[in-house]
Amino acid sequence: MYYQPVRQAREGESRLLKVNGTGKVHVCPDVVNVNIGAVTQDMNLEKAQQENAQIMEQVRTQLMAAGVPEDHIQTADYFIFPEYDYVDGQQVFRGYQVTHTFNVTIEDVSQTGYIIDTAVANGANRISNFEFTVKDPYQNYQDALKVALRNAGANAQTIASTLGLNLDPTPVKIKEIDSPPAVPMQSYQKSEGLGATATPIEPGTLETVARVEAHFQYFS
């Protein structure tokens, strides 16, 4: 087996130091998307559909009255399912289930609980899929990238100082490493039932991460 001999660096010759840097920023979400819907059941499919349509139209109207723009209310799902029970091993039809769900975008996160309570008070009985986001995720990533670059520089300087190397502080190569999308650091909380106080929704914070690989020249 052949091994390539290790080349000894000559005095004063520059070499490369490769380091990674990570940057994280935490911001409060300013947009929330939530699915709001109604499930109705009846032996007669047309009656189940009509009841569902009435509820969802009432929900849509009241959401708009509460300040949600019409174009922020979009149908996400519409399902019709026949339902059956099993009695003594026999399949017994027990009616139809109709589900209609809106995806609602709320741009004032502080109003989320009030919007949910409004929907429930007007017949909605399915609330799901909370997604907290920000209007300008690009800027958050840029801030995280700045932190990652400073972190890479600090890592390189620490290594160079520890080993007694002369480091050129300007990197000769920088590569961004794929980073995951912003993720919530805290999930929402929903209280049981309705009362004088709006349902408390806690958006927590979003964490945006940037990672880089940086190459620095150093001299022995």
PDB file of C-alpha atoms in Angstrom:
ATOM      1  CA  MET A   1       0.000   0.000   0.000  1.00  0.00           C
ATOM      2  CA  TYR A   2       1.361   3.406  -0.964  1.00  0.00           C
ATOM      3  CA  TYR A   3       1.250   6.377   1.373  1.00  0.00           C
ATOM      4  CA  GLN A   4       2.004   9.833   0.111  1.00  0.00           C
ATOM      5  CA  PRO A   5       4.715  11.386   2.282  1.00  0.00           C
ATOM      6  CA  VAL A   6       3.696  14.377   4.401  1.00  0.00           C
ATOM      7  CA  ARG A   7       5.232  17.533   3.050  1.00  0.00           C
ATOM      8  CA  GLN A   8       7.013  19.634   5.649  1.00  0.00           C
ATOM      9  CA  ALA A   9       6.068  23.311   5.480  1.00  0.00           C
ATOM     10  CA  ARG A  10       8.945  25.691   4.948  1.00  0.00           C
ATOM     11  CA  GLU A  11       9.405  28.559   7.384  1.00  0.00           C
ATOM     12  CA  GLY A  12       7.273  31.554   6.426  1.00  0.00           C
ATOM     13  CA  GLU A  13       5.079  29.526   4.084  1.00  0.00           C
ATOM     14  CA  SER A  14       1.335  30.256   4.337  1.00  0.00           C
ATOM     15  CA  ARG A  15      -1.125  27.494   5.037  1.00  0.00           C
ATOM     16  CA  LEU A  16      -4.914  27.288   5.429  1.00  0.00           C
ATOM     17  CA  LEU A  17      -6.944  26.923   8.601  1.00  0.00           C
ATOM     18  CA  LYS A  18     -10.534  25.766   8.084  1.00  0.00           C
ATOM     19  CA  VAL A  19     -13.112  26.565  10.769  1.00  0.00           C
ATOM     20  CA  ASN A  20     -16.882  26.583  11.140  1.00  0.00           C
ATOM     21  CA  GLY A  21     -19.001  29.373  12.544  1.00  0.00           C
ATOM     22  CA  THR A  22     -22.570  29.325  13.842  1.00  0.00           C
ATOM     23  CA  GLY A  23     -24.901  32.244  14.427  1.00  0.00           C
ATOM     24  CA  LYS A  24     -28.330  32.246  16.057  1.00  0.00           C
ATOM     25  CA  VAL A  25     -30.913  34.987  16.466  1.00  0.00           C
ATOM     26  CA  HIS A  26     -34.205  34.827  18.336  1.00  0.00           C
ATOM     27  CA  VAL A  27     -37.158  36.987  17.328  1.00  0.00           C
ATOM     28  CA  CYS A  28     -40.819  37.201  18.242  1.00  0.00           C
ATOM     29  CA  PRO A  29     -43.180  36.018  15.483  1.00  0.00           C
ATOM     30  CA  ASP A  30     -45.319  38.709  13.893  1.00  0.00           C
ATOM     31  CA  VAL A  31     -47.544  36.452  11.753  1.00  0.00           C
ATOM     32  CA  VAL A  32     -49.522  33.337  12.621  1.00  0.00           C
ATOM     33  CA  ASN A  33     -51.291  30.923  10.297  1.00  0.00           C
ATOM     34  CA  VAL A  34     -53.959  28.708  11.830  1.00  0.00           C
ATOM     35  CA  ASN A  35     -56.556  26.291  10.491  1.00  0.00           C
ATOM     36  CA  ILE A  36     -60.100  27.034  11.634  1.00  0.00           C
ATOM     37  CA  GLY A  37     -62.915  24.727  10.632  1.00  0.00           C
ATOM     38  CA  ALA A  38     -66.234  23.085  11.350  1.00  0.00           C
ATOM     39  CA  VAL A  39     -67.270  19.443  11.391  1.00  0.00           C
ATOM     40  CA  THR A  40     -70.955  18.609  10.931  1.00  0.00           C
ATOM     41  CA  GLN A  41     -72.756  15.274  10.895  1.00  0.00           C
ATOM     42  CA  ASP A  42     -76.139  14.105   9.664  1.00  0.00           C
ATOM     43  CA  MET A  43     -77.779  11.054   8.188  1.00  0.00           C
ATOM     44  CA  ASN A  44     -78.674  13.233   5.219  1.00  0.00           C
ATOM     45  CA  LEU A  45     -75.626  14.443   3.286  1.00  0.00           C
ATOM     46  CA  GLU A  46     -77.341  17.575   1.988  1.00  0.00           C
ATOM     47  CA  LYS A  47     -78.331  18.630   5.502  1.00  0.00           C
ATOM     48  CA  ALA A  48     -74.772  18.076   6.768  1.00  0.00           C
ATOM     49  CA  GLN A  49     -73.426  20.182   3.906  1.00  0.00           C
ATOM     50  CA  GLN A  50     -75.952  22.958   4.420  1.00  0.00           C
ATOM     51  CA  GLU A  51     -75.281  23.172   8.150  1.00  0.00           C
ATOM     52  CA  ASN A  52     -71.533  23.241   7.528  1.00  0.00           C
ATOM     53  CA  ALA A  53     -71.862  25.935   4.859  1.00  0.00           C
ATOM     54  CA  GLN A  54     -73.937  28.127   7.176  1.00  0.00           C
ATOM     55  CA  ILE A  55     -71.436  27.795  10.008  1.00  0.00           C
ATOM     56  CA  MET A  56     -68.412  28.526   7.840  1.00  0.00           C
ATOM     57  CA  GLU A  57     -70.041  31.515   6.188  1.00  0.00           C
ATOM     58  CA  GLN A  58     -70.867  32.891   9.641  1.00  0.00           C
ATOM     59  CA  VAL A  59     -67.273  32.247  10.761  1.00  0.00           C
ATOM     60  CA  ARG A  60     -65.876  33.963   7.660  1.00  0.00           C
ATOM     61  CA  THR A  61     -68.135  37.001   8.115  1.00  0.00           C
ATOM     62  CA  GLN A  62     -67.252  37.420  11.782  1.00  0.00           C
ATOM     63  CA  LEU A  63     -63.530  36.937  11.193  1.00  0.00           C
ATOM     64  CA  MET A  64     -63.634  39.760   8.673  1.00  0.00           C
ATOM     65  CA  ALA A  65     -65.601  41.885  11.161  1.00  0.00           C
ATOM     66  CA  ALA A  66     -62.846  41.146  13.710  1.00  0.00           C
ATOM     67  CA  GLY A  67     -60.243  42.597  11.343  1.00  0.00           C
ATOM     68  CA  VAL A  68     -59.011  39.664   9.274  1.00  0.00           C
ATOM     69  CA  PRO A  69     -58.784  40.693   5.585  1.00  0.00           C
ATOM     70  CA  GLU A  70     -60.871  38.590   3.211  1.00  0.00           C
ATOM     71  CA  ASP A  71     -57.808  37.491   1.228  1.00  0.00           C
ATOM     72  CA  HIS A  72     -56.293  36.114   4.464  1.00  0.00           C
ATOM     73  CA  ILE A  73     -59.086  33.538   4.718  1.00  0.00           C
ATOM     74  CA  GLN A  74     -58.644  30.629   2.308  1.00  0.00           C
ATOM     75  CA  THR A  75     -60.133  27.170   2.142  1.00  0.00           C
ATOM     76  CA  ALA A  76     -57.523  24.608   3.211  1.00  0.00           C
ATOM     77  CA  ASP A  77     -59.592  21.389   3.197  1.00  0.00           C
ATOM     78  CA  TYR A  78     -63.073  20.142   2.410  1.00  0.00           C
ATOM     79  CA  PHE A  79     -63.950  16.523   3.162  1.00  0.00           C
ATOM     80  CA  ILE A  80     -67.056  14.338   3.063  1.00  0.00           C
ATOM     81  CA  PHE A  81     -66.880  10.970   4.830  1.00  0.00           C
ATOM     82  CA  PRO A  82     -69.555   8.314   5.299  1.00  0.00           C
ATOM     83  CA  GLU A  83     -69.379   7.005   8.872  1.00  0.00           C
ATOM     84  CA  TYR A  84     -70.130   3.506  10.084  1.00  0.00           C
ATOM     85  CA  ASP A  85     -70.476   1.670  13.364  1.00  0.00           C
ATOM     86  CA  TYR A  86     -69.887  -2.044  13.807  1.00  0.00           C
ATOM     87  CA  VAL A  87     -72.637  -3.861  15.700  1.00  0.00           C
ATOM     88  CA  ASP A  88     -72.317  -7.605  16.202  1.00  0.00           C
ATOM     89  CA  GLY A  89     -69.777  -7.699  13.398  1.00  0.00           C
ATOM     90  CA  GLN A  90     -72.103  -5.873  11.016  1.00  0.00           C
ATOM     91  CA  GLN A  91     -71.340  -2.530   9.401  1.00  0.00           C
ATOM     92  CA  VAL A  92     -74.098  -0.035  10.248  1.00  0.00           C
ATOM     93  CA  PHE A  93     -74.244   3.303   8.488  1.00  0.00           C
ATOM     94  CA  ARG A  94     -74.577   6.197  10.961  1.00  0.00           C
ATOM     95  CA  GLY A  95     -74.401   9.242   8.726  1.00  0.00           C
ATOM     96  CA  TYR A  96     -72.112  11.619   6.878  1.00  0.00           C
ATOM     97  CA  GLN A  97     -69.381  13.811   8.268  1.00  0.00           C
ATOM     98  CA  VAL A  98     -68.577  17.058   6.459  1.00  0.00           C
ATOM     99  CA  THR A  99     -65.405  18.989   7.316  1.00  0.00           C
ATOM    100  CA  HIS A 100     -64.530  22.417   5.956  1.00  0.00           C
ATOM    101  CA  THR A 101     -61.348  24.181   7.087  1.00  0.00           C
ATOM    102  CA  PHE A 102     -60.077  27.710   6.492  1.00  0.00           C
ATOM    103  CA  ASN A 103     -56.421  28.638   6.640  1.00  0.00           C
ATOM    104  CA  VAL A 104     -56.411  32.025   8.363  1.00  0.00           C
ATOM    105  CA  THR A 105     -53.455  34.416   8.357  1.00  0.00           C
ATOM    106  CA  ILE A 106     -53.324  36.761  11.352  1.00  0.00           C
ATOM    107  CA  GLU A 107     -50.847  39.630  11.083  1.00  0.00           C
ATOM    108  CA  ASP A 108     -51.389  40.884  14.636  1.00  0.00           C
ATOM    109  CA  VAL A 109     -50.248  37.961  16.772  1.00  0.00           C
ATOM    110  CA  SER A 110     -51.655  39.574  19.924  1.00  0.00           C
ATOM    111  CA  GLN A 111     -55.151  39.148  18.450  1.00  0.00           C
ATOM    112  CA  THR A 112     -54.809  35.397  17.870  1.00  0.00           C
ATOM    113  CA  GLY A 113     -56.756  34.357  20.963  1.00  0.00           C
ATOM    114  CA  TYR A 114     -59.538  36.812  20.184  1.00  0.00           C
ATOM    115  CA  ILE A 115     -59.767  35.580  16.570  1.00  0.00           C
ATOM    116  CA  ILE A 116     -59.996  31.962  17.731  1.00  0.00           C
ATOM    117  CA  ASP A 117     -62.662  32.772  20.299  1.00  0.00           C
ATOM    118  CA  THR A 118     -64.648  34.650  17.658  1.00  0.00           C
ATOM    119  CA  ALA A 119     -64.528  31.651  15.333  1.00  0.00           C
ATOM    120  CA  VAL A 120     -65.541  29.190  18.066  1.00  0.00           C
ATOM    121  CA  ALA A 121     -68.376  31.430  19.236  1.00  0.00           C
ATOM    122  CA  ASN A 122     -69.751  31.350  15.697  1.00  0.00           C
ATOM    123  CA  GLY A 123     -69.693  27.588  15.264  1.00  0.00           C
ATOM    124  CA  ALA A 124     -66.102  26.558  14.510  1.00  0.00           C
ATOM    125  CA  ASN A 125     -65.214  23.356  16.340  1.00  0.00           C
ATOM    126  CA  ARG A 126     -61.808  22.488  14.877  1.00  0.00           C
ATOM    127  CA  ILE A 127     -58.688  24.599  15.525  1.00  0.00           C
ATOM    128  CA  SER A 128     -55.326  23.193  14.417  1.00  0.00           C
ATOM    129  CA  ASN A 129     -51.927  23.652  12.766  1.00  0.00           C
ATOM    130  CA  PHE A 130     -50.584  26.814  14.362  1.00  0.00           C
ATOM    131  CA  GLU A 131     -47.606  28.146  12.399  1.00  0.00           C
ATOM    132  CA  PHE A 132     -45.770  31.168  13.777  1.00  0.00           C
ATOM    133  CA  THR A 133     -43.617  33.045  11.269  1.00  0.00           C
ATOM    134  CA  VAL A 134     -42.157  36.478  10.544  1.00  0.00           C
ATOM    135  CA  LYS A 135     -42.866  38.865   7.704  1.00  0.00           C
ATOM    136  CA  ASP A 136     -39.178  39.326   6.843  1.00  0.00           C
ATOM    137  CA  PRO A 137     -37.304  36.032   7.452  1.00  0.00           C
ATOM    138  CA  TYR A 138     -34.511  37.155   5.097  1.00  0.00           C
ATOM    139  CA  GLN A 139     -33.419  39.937   7.452  1.00  0.00           C
ATOM    140  CA  ASN A 140     -33.338  37.531  10.394  1.00  0.00           C
ATOM    141  CA  TYR A 141     -31.071  35.201   8.427  1.00  0.00           C
ATOM    142  CA  GLN A 142     -28.759  38.097   7.539  1.00  0.00           C
ATOM    143  CA  ASP A 143     -28.432  38.933  11.226  1.00  0.00           C
ATOM    144  CA  ALA A 144     -27.664  35.296  12.041  1.00  0.00           C
ATOM    145  CA  LEU A 145     -25.105  35.200   9.205  1.00  0.00           C
ATOM    146  CA  LYS A 146     -23.245  38.167  10.682  1.00  0.00           C
ATOM    147  CA  VAL A 147     -23.015  36.341  14.001  1.00  0.00           C
ATOM    148  CA  ALA A 148     -21.802  33.170  12.237  1.00  0.00           C
ATOM    149  CA  LEU A 149     -19.018  35.075  10.468  1.00  0.00           C
ATOM    150  CA  ARG A 150     -17.856  36.678  13.719  1.00  0.00           C
ATOM    151  CA  ASN A 151     -17.977  33.262  15.373  1.00  0.00           C
ATOM    152  CA  ALA A 152     -15.834  31.734  12.617  1.00  0.00           C
ATOM    153  CA  GLY A 153     -13.269  34.535  12.977  1.00  0.00           C
ATOM    154  CA  ALA A 154     -13.164  34.107  16.754  1.00  0.00           C
ATOM    155  CA  ASN A 155     -12.686  30.337  16.399  1.00  0.00           C
ATOM    156  CA  ALA A 156      -9.832  30.824  13.966  1.00  0.00           C
ATOM    157  CA  GLN A 157      -8.166  33.382  16.211  1.00  0.00           C
ATOM    158  CA  THR A 158      -8.455  31.103  19.248  1.00  0.00           C
ATOM    159  CA  ILE A 159      -6.831  28.214  17.395  1.00  0.00           C
ATOM    160  CA  ALA A 160      -4.066  30.401  16.008  1.00  0.00           C
ATOM    161  CA  SER A 161      -3.302  31.998  19.386  1.00  0.00           C
ATOM    162  CA  THR A 162      -3.255  28.646  21.135  1.00  0.00           C
ATOM    163  CA  LEU A 163      -0.817  27.186  18.604  1.00  0.00           C
ATOM    164  CA  GLY A 164       1.307  30.327  18.341  1.00  0.00           C
ATOM    165  CA  LEU A 165       0.465  30.964  14.674  1.00  0.00           C
ATOM    166  CA  ASN A 166       0.323  34.248  12.787  1.00  0.00           C
ATOM    167  CA  LEU A 167      -3.215  34.515  11.404  1.00  0.00           C
ATOM    168  CA  ASP A 168      -4.422  36.689   8.554  1.00  0.00           C
ATOM    169  CA  PRO A 169      -7.824  37.818   9.969  1.00  0.00           C
ATOM    170  CA  THR A 170      -9.384  38.156   6.510  1.00  0.00           C
ATOM    171  CA  PRO A 171     -10.739  34.801   5.274  1.00  0.00           C
ATOM    172  CA  VAL A 172      -9.718  33.709   1.788  1.00  0.00           C
ATOM    173  CA  LYS A 173     -12.834  31.570   1.333  1.00  0.00           C
ATOM    174  CA  ILE A 174     -16.295  31.513   2.914  1.00  0.00           C
ATOM    175  CA  LYS A 175     -19.016  28.950   2.242  1.00  0.00           C
ATOM    176  CA  GLU A 176     -22.531  29.015   3.635  1.00  0.00           C
ATOM    177  CA  ILE A 177     -23.723  25.707   5.063  1.00  0.00           C
ATOM    178  CA  ASP A 178     -27.373  24.794   4.622  1.00  0.00           C
ATOM    179  CA  SER A 179     -29.321  25.831   7.678  1.00  0.00           C
ATOM    180  CA  PRO A 180     -32.750  24.691   8.856  1.00  0.00           C
ATOM    181  CA  PRO A 181     -35.695  27.089   8.589  1.00  0.00           C
ATOM    182  CA  ALA A 182     -36.673  29.190  11.574  1.00  0.00           C
ATOM    183  CA  VAL A 183     -38.289  27.034  14.240  1.00  0.00           C
ATOM    184  CA  PRO A 184     -40.408  27.968  17.263  1.00  0.00           C
ATOM    185  CA  MET A 185     -38.682  27.742  20.617  1.00  0.00           C
ATOM    186  CA  GLN A 186     -42.025  27.516  22.451  1.00  0.00           C
ATOM    187  CA  SER A 187     -45.362  26.095  21.364  1.00  0.00           C
ATOM    188  CA  TYR A 188     -48.738  27.710  21.833  1.00  0.00           C
ATOM    189  CA  GLN A 189     -51.015  27.156  24.808  1.00  0.00           C
ATOM    190  CA  LYS A 190     -54.789  27.102  24.546  1.00  0.00           C
ATOM    191  CA  SER A 191     -57.071  27.271  27.549  1.00  0.00           C
ATOM    192  CA  GLU A 192     -60.183  25.157  27.894  1.00  0.00           C
ATOM    193  CA  GLY A 193     -63.502  26.809  27.179  1.00  0.00           C
ATOM    194  CA  LEU A 194     -64.464  30.424  26.585  1.00  0.00           C
ATOM    195  CA  GLY A 195     -64.652  33.216  29.097  1.00  0.00           C
ATOM    196  CA  ALA A 196     -64.295  36.944  29.515  1.00  0.00           C
ATOM    197  CA  THR A 197     -60.605  36.693  28.754  1.00  0.00           C
ATOM    198  CA  ALA A 198     -59.455  35.753  25.262  1.00  0.00           C
ATOM    199  CA  THR A 199     -57.872  32.342  24.823  1.00  0.00           C
ATOM    200  CA  PRO A 200     -54.161  32.828  25.713  1.00  0.00           C
ATOM    201  CA  ILE A 201     -51.893  32.034  22.788  1.00  0.00           C
ATOM    202  CA  GLU A 202     -48.157  32.151  23.541  1.00  0.00           C
ATOM    203  CA  PRO A 203     -46.106  32.362  20.316  1.00  0.00           C
ATOM    204  CA  GLY A 204     -42.764  32.210  22.117  1.00  0.00           C
ATOM    205  CA  THR A 205     -39.777  33.034  19.902  1.00  0.00           C
ATOM    206  CA  LEU A 206     -38.371  31.822  16.603  1.00  0.00           C
ATOM    207  CA  GLU A 207     -34.752  30.714  16.267  1.00  0.00           C
ATOM    208  CA  THR A 208     -32.958  31.388  12.974  1.00  0.00           C
ATOM    209  CA  VAL A 209     -29.603  29.664  12.476  1.00  0.00           C
ATOM    210  CA  ALA A 210     -26.817  30.417   9.980  1.00  0.00           C
ATOM    211  CA  ARG A 211     -23.690  28.315   9.520  1.00  0.00           C
ATOM    212  CA  VAL A 212     -20.518  29.037   7.562  1.00  0.00           C
ATOM    213  CA  GLU A 213     -17.241  27.389   6.738  1.00  0.00           C
ATOM    214  CA  ALA A 214     -14.323  29.826   6.533  1.00  0.00           C
ATOM    215  CA  HIS A 215     -10.717  29.361   5.398  1.00  0.00           C
ATOM    216  CA  PHE A 216      -7.987  31.574   6.854  1.00  0.00           C
ATOM    217  CA  GLN A 217      -4.322  31.840   5.928  1.00  0.00           C
ATOM    218  CA  TYR A 218      -1.791  31.460   8.683  1.00  0.00           C
ATOM    219  CA  PHE A 219       2.005  31.527   8.839  1.00  0.00           C
ATOM    220  CA  SER A 220       4.242  29.438  11.021  1.00  0.00           C
TER     221      SER A 220
END
